[in-house]
PDB file of C-alpha atoms and ligand atoms in Angstrom:
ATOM      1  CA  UNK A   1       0.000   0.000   0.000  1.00  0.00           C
ATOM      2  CA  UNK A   2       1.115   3.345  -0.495  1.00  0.00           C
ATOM      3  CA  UNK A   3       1.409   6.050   1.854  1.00  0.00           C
ATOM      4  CA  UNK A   4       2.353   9.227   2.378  1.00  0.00           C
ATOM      5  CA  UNK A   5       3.132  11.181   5.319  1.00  0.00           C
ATOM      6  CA  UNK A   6       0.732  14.513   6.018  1.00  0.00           C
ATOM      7  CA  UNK A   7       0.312  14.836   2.340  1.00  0.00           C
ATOM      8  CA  UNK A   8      -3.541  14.457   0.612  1.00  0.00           C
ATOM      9  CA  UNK A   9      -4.038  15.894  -2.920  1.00  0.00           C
ATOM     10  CA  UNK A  10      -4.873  19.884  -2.502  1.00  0.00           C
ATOM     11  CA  UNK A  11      -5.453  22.315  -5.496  1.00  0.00           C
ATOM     12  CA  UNK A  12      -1.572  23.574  -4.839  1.00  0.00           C
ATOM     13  CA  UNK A  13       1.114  21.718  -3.865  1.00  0.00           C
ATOM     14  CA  UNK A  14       4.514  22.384  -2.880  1.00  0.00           C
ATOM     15  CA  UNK A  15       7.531  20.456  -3.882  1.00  0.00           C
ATOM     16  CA  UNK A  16      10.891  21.129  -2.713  1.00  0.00           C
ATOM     17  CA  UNK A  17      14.197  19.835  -3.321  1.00  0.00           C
ATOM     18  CA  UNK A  18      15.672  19.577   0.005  1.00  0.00           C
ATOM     19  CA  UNK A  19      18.886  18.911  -0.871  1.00  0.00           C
ATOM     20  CA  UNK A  20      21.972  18.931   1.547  1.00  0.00           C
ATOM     21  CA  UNK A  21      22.879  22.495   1.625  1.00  0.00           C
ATOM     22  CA  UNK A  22      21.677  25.857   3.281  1.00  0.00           C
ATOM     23  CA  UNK A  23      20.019  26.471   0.178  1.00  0.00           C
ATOM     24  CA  UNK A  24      18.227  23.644  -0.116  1.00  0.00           C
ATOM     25  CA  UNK A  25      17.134  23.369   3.532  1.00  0.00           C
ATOM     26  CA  UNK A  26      15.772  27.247   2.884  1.00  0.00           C
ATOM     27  CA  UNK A  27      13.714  25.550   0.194  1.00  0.00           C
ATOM     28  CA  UNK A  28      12.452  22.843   2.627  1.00  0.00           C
ATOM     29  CA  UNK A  29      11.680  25.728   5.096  1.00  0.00           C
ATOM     30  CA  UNK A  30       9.865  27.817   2.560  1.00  0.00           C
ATOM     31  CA  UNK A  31       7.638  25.024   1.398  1.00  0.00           C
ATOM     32  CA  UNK A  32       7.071  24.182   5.778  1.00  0.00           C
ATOM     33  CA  UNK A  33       6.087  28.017   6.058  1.00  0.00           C
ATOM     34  CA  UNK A  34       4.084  28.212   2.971  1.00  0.00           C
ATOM     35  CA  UNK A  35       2.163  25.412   4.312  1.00  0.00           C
ATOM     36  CA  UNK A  36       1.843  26.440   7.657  1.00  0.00           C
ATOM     37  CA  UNK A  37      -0.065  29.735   6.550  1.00  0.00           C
ATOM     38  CA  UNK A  38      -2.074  28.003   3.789  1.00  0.00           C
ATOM     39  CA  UNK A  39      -0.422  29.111   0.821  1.00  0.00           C
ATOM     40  CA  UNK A  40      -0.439  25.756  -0.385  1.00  0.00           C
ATOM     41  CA  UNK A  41       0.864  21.967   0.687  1.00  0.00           C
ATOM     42  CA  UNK A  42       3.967  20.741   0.750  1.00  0.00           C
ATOM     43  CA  UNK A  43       4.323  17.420  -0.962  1.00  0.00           C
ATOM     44  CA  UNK A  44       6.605  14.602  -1.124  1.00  0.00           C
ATOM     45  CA  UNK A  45       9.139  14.807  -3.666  1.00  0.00           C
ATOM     46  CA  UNK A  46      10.537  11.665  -2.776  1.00  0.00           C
ATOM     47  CA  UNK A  47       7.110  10.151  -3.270  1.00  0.00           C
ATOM     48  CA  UNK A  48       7.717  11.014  -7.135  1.00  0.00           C
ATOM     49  CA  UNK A  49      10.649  10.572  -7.581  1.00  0.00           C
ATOM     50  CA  UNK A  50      10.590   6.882  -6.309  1.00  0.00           C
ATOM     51  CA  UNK A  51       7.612   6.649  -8.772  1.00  0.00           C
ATOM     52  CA  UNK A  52       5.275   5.988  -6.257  1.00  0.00           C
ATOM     53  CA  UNK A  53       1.815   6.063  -7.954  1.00  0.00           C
ATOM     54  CA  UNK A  54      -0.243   7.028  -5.667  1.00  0.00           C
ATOM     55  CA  UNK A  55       1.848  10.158  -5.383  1.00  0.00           C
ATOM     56  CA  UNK A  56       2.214  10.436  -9.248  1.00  0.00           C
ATOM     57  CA  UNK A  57      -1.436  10.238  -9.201  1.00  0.00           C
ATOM     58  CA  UNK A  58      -2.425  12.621  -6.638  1.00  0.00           C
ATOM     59  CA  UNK A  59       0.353  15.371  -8.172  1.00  0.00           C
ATOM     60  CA  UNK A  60      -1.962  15.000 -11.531  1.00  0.00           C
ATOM     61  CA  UNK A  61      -4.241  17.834 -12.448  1.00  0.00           C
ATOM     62  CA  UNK A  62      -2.502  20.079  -9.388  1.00  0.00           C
ATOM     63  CA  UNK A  63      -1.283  23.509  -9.611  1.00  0.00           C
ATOM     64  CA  UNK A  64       2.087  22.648  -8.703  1.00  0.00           C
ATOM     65  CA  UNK A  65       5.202  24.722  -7.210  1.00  0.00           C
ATOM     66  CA  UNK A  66       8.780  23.202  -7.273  1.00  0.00           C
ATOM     67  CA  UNK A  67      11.627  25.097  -5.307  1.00  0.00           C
ATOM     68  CA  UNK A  68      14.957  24.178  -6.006  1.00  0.00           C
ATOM     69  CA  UNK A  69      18.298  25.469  -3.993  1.00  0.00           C
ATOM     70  CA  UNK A  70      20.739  25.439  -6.987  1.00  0.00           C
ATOM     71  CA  UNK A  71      20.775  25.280 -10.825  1.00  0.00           C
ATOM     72  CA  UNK A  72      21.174  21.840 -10.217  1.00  0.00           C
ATOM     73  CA  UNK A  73      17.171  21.737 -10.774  1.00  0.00           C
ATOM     74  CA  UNK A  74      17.159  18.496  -8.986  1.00  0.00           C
ATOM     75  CA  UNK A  75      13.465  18.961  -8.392  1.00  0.00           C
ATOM     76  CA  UNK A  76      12.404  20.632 -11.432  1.00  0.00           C
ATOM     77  CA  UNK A  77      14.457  17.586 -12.965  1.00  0.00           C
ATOM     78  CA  UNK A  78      12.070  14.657 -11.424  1.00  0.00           C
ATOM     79  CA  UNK A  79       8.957  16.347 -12.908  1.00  0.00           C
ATOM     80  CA  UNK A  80      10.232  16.678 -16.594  1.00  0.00           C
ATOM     81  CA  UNK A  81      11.134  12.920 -16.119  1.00  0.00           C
ATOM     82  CA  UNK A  82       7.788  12.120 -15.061  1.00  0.00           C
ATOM     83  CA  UNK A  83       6.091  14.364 -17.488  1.00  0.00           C
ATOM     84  CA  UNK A  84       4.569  16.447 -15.020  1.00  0.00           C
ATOM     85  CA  UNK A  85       3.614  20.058 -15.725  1.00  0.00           C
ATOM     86  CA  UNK A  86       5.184  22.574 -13.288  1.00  0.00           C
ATOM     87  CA  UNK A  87       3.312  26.199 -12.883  1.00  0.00           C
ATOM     88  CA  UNK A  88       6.152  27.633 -10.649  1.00  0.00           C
ATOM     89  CA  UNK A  89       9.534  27.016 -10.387  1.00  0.00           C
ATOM     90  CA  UNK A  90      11.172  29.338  -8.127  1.00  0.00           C
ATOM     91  CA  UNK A  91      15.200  28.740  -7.835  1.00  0.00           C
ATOM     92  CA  UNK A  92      17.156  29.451  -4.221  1.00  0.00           C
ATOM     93  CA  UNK A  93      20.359  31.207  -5.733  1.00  0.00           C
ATOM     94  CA  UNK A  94      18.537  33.292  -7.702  1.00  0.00           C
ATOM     95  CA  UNK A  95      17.465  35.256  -5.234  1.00  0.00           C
ATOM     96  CA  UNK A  96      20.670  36.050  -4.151  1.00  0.00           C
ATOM     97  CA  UNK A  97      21.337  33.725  -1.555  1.00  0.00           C
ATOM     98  CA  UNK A  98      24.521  31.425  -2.030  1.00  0.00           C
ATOM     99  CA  UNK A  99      24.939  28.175  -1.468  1.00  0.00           C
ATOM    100  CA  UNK A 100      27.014  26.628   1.387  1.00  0.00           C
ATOM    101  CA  UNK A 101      27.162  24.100   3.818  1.00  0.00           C
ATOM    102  CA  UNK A 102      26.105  26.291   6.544  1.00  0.00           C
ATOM    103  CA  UNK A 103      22.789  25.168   7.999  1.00  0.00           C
ATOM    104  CA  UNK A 104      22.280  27.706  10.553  1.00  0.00           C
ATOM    105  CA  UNK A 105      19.182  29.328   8.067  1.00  0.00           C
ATOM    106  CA  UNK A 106      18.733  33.002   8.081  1.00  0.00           C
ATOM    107  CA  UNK A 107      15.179  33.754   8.164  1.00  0.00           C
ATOM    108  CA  UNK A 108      15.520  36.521   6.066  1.00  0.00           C
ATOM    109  CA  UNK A 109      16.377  33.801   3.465  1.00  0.00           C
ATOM    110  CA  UNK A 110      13.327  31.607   3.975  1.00  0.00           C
ATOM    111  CA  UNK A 111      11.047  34.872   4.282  1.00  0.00           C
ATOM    112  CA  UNK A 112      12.916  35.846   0.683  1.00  0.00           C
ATOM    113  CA  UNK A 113      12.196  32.416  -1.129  1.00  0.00           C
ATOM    114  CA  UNK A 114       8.254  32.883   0.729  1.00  0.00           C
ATOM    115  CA  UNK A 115       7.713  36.228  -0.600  1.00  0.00           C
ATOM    116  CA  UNK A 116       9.061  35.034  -4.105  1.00  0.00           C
ATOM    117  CA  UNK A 117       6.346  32.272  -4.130  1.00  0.00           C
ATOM    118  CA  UNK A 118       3.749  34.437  -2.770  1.00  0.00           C
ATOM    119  CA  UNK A 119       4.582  37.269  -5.537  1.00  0.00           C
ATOM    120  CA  UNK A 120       4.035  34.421  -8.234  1.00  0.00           C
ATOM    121  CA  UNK A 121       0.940  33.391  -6.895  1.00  0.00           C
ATOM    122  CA  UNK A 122       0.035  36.777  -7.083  1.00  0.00           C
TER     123      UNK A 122
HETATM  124  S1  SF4 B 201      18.811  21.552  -6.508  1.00  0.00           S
HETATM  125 FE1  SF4 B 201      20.821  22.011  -5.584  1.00  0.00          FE
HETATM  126  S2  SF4 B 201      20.415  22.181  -3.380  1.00  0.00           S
HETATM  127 FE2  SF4 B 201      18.658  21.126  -4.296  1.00  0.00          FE
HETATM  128  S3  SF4 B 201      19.114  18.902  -4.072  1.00  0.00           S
HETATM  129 FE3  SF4 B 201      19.851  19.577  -6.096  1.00  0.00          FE
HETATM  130  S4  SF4 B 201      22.025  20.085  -5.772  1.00  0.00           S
HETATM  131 FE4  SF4 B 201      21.059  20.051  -3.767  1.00  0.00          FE
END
């Protein structure tokens, strides 16, 4: 059986890459606060990416924001290989932040990468 964590289908969900870096934790943490205050719901990009169908399924038909850390597009990359339409794709380092191994997030940061998302949303 397949399941997911706190994730059900919503009209706009949130995918980020979480990679191992300050800029991909602020990702993480942007698609955490975005949920909390019901801009959307974060989803499981791991649930994709290991092809789980139930995930692939529910990710179907949904407005759908990706937020990677780096130019890497590691996220971005799992929905072109699953031939899933993204609406928003909002990149970490583009917004001026670099990348590092520091994990002590700024909030500023995470607020930055928010208000990005929120200013696409309109
Ligand atoms: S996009 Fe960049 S930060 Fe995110 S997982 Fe890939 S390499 Fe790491």
């Amino acid at each position: 059986m397949d399941e997911c964590c706190t994730c059900t289908a919503d009209p706009l969900l949130i995918f980020s890459c979480s990679g191992g870096s300050n800029v991909g934790q602020i990702a993480n943490q942007a698609a955490v606060e975005l949920t909390k205050k019901k801009w959307g719901k974060m989803f499981c990009l791991a649930g994709v990416g290991g092809h789980i169908e139930s995930f692939i399924e529910s990710s179907k038909g949904n407005r759908i924001v990706v937020i990677d850390g780096c130019l890497v597009l590691c996220a971005k990359k799992i929905f072109e290989h699953m031939d899933l339409p993204v609406s928003e794709h909002i990149i970490v380092t583009e917004l001026d932040i670099k990348k590092n191994n520091n994990f002590d997030l700024d909030k500023k940061d995470i607020d930055r990468v928010c208000d990005e998302v929120k200013k696409r949303l309109g």
